[in-house]
Structure formats: C-alpha cells, structure tokens
C-alpha positions as a printed NumPy array, in Angstrom:
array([[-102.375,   58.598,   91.675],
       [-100.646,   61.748,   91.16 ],
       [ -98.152,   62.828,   94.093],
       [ -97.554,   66.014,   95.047],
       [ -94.365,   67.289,   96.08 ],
       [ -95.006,   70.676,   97.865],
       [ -97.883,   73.064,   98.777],
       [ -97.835,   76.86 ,   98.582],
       [ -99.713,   79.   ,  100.768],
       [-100.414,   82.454,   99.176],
       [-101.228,   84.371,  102.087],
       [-103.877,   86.953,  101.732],
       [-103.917,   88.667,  104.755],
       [-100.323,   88.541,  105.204],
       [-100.599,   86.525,  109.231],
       [ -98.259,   84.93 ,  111.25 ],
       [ -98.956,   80.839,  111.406],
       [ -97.43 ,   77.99 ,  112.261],
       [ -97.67 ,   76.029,  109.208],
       [ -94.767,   74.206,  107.885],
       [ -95.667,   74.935,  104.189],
       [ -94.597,   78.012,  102.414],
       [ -95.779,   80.898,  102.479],
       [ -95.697,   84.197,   99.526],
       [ -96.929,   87.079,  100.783],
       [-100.145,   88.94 ,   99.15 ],
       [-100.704,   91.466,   97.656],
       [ -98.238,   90.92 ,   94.697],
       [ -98.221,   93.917,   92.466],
       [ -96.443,   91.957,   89.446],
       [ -95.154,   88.89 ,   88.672],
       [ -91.326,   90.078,   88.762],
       [ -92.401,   89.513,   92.621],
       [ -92.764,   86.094,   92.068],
       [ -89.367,   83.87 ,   92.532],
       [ -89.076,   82.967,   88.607],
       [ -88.908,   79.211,   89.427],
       [ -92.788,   79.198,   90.786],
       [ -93.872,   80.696,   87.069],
       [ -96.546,   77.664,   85.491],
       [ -95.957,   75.57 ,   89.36 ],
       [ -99.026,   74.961,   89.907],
       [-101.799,   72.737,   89.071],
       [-104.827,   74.397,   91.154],
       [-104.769,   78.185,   92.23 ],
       [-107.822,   79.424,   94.509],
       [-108.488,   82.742,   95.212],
       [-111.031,   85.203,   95.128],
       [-110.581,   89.55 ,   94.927],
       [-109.75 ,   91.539,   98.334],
       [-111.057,   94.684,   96.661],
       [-113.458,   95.049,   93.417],
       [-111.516,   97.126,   91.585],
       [-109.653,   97.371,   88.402],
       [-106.503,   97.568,   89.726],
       [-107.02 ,   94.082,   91.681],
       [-108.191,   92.302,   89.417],
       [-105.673,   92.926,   86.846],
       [-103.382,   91.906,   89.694],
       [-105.308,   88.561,   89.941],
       [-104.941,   87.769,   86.633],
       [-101.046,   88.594,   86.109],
       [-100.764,   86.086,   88.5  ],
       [-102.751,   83.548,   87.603],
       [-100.828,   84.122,   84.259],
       [ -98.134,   83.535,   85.742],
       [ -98.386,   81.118,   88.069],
       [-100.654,   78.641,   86.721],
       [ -99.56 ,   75.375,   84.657],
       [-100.787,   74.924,   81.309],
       [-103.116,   72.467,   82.334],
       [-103.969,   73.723,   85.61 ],
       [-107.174,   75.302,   87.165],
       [-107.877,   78.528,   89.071],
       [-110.79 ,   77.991,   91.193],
       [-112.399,   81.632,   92.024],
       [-115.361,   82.774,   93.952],
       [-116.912,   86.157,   92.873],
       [-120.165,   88.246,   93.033],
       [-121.514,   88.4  ,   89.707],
       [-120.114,   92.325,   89.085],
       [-116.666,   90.935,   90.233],
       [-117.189,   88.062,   87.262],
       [-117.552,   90.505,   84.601],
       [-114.548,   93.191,   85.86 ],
       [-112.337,   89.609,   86.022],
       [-113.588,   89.221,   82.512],
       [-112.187,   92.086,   81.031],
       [-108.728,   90.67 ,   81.222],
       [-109.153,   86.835,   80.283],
       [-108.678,   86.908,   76.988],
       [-111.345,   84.421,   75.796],
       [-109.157,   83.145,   72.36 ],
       [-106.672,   81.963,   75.592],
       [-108.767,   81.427,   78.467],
       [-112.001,   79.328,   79.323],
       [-114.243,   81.073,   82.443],
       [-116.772,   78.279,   83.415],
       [-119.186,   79.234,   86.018],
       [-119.662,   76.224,   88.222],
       [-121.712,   77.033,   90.834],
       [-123.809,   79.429,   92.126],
       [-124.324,   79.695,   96.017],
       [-127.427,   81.448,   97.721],
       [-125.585,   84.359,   98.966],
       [-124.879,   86.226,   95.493],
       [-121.619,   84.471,   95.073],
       [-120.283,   82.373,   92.34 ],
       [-117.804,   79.522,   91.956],
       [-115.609,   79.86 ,   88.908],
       [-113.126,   77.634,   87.174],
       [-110.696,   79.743,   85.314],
       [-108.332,   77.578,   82.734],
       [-106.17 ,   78.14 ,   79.415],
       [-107.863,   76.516,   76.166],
       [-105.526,   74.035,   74.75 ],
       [-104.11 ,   74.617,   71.657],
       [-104.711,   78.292,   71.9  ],
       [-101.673,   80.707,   71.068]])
C-alpha cells in the first residue's frame, strides 16, 4: 500500500476550520499563486466550477495543469454545458476527459488525466 505523507485542502469558499491539514485559499487566478514546490504534488485533485464561465474554467484548468502529477487524476463534477466549456481548454493530444458517471440531477462525474506518452 501506498502511504501518503500530507493532505491539502483547497478551500473553495475560503472558511475558517479547525482542521489540522493545510489549507490554499481559492480562487487562484494563476499558478504563480501556487508555492512552486506544490507544482505536479498531487495524485487526486477534486473539484468542480464556482461559476460557469470562461474565465473559471480556464482558471480550473491552469491549475489542474499545474498541480496535478503526471499520473494523477482530477475527479470533476459538472452539468453537461460546464463539460463542454471545460473542454475547450484540455487539449485532447495531452489530456483524456472520461465521463464516469452520470447522476439523476443533470450532473456528471468526470475523470480528467494526462495521456501517457503525450508531448
């Protein structure tokens, strides 16, 4: 089994808890708002868009570019139109969109990864 050695918290809605994990602040507007050492981190990423617009989900993907591992899997749930504006900026020669699931209230489970091989 695989240990992990730390768990980041990407706060959405920017609240106060009492966790003893860290915790980035949301929204980030680019990834030179990232520390550099969490670029590639981390193995699973899950998230979902605040707002459907343009403008948030380019945000979502500059930091699931920069954030996830080579191997690693972003896990997002989004309305159909919110699948196809996300869509615009995964590059599909890098990036594999697999839609997973799809739940009775419009929404949609998808697994977001890089192809190997593929530079």
């Amino acid at each position: 089994m695989r240990k992990y050695s730390e768990l980041h918290n990407f706060d959405i809605y920017n609240s106060e808890t009492d966790v003893s994990i860290p915790f980035h602040l949301w929204p980030v507007i680019s990834n030179t708002d990232f520390e550099p050492g969490l670029a590639e981190k981390f193995d699973v990423i899950f998230s979902k868009l605040i707002v459907e617009s343009e403008d948030s989900s380019k945000q979502l993907f500059n930091s699931i570019d920069f954030l996830l591992a080579e191997s690693g899997l972003a896990i997002i749930q989004a309305t159909e139109s919110e699948l196809q504006l996300l869509k615009t900026f995964f590059d599909e020669a890098i990036w594999s969109i697999e839609e997973n699931a799809a739940l009775d209230n419009g929404w949609k489970i998808v697994v977001i990864s890089k192809i190997a091989n593929a530079n």
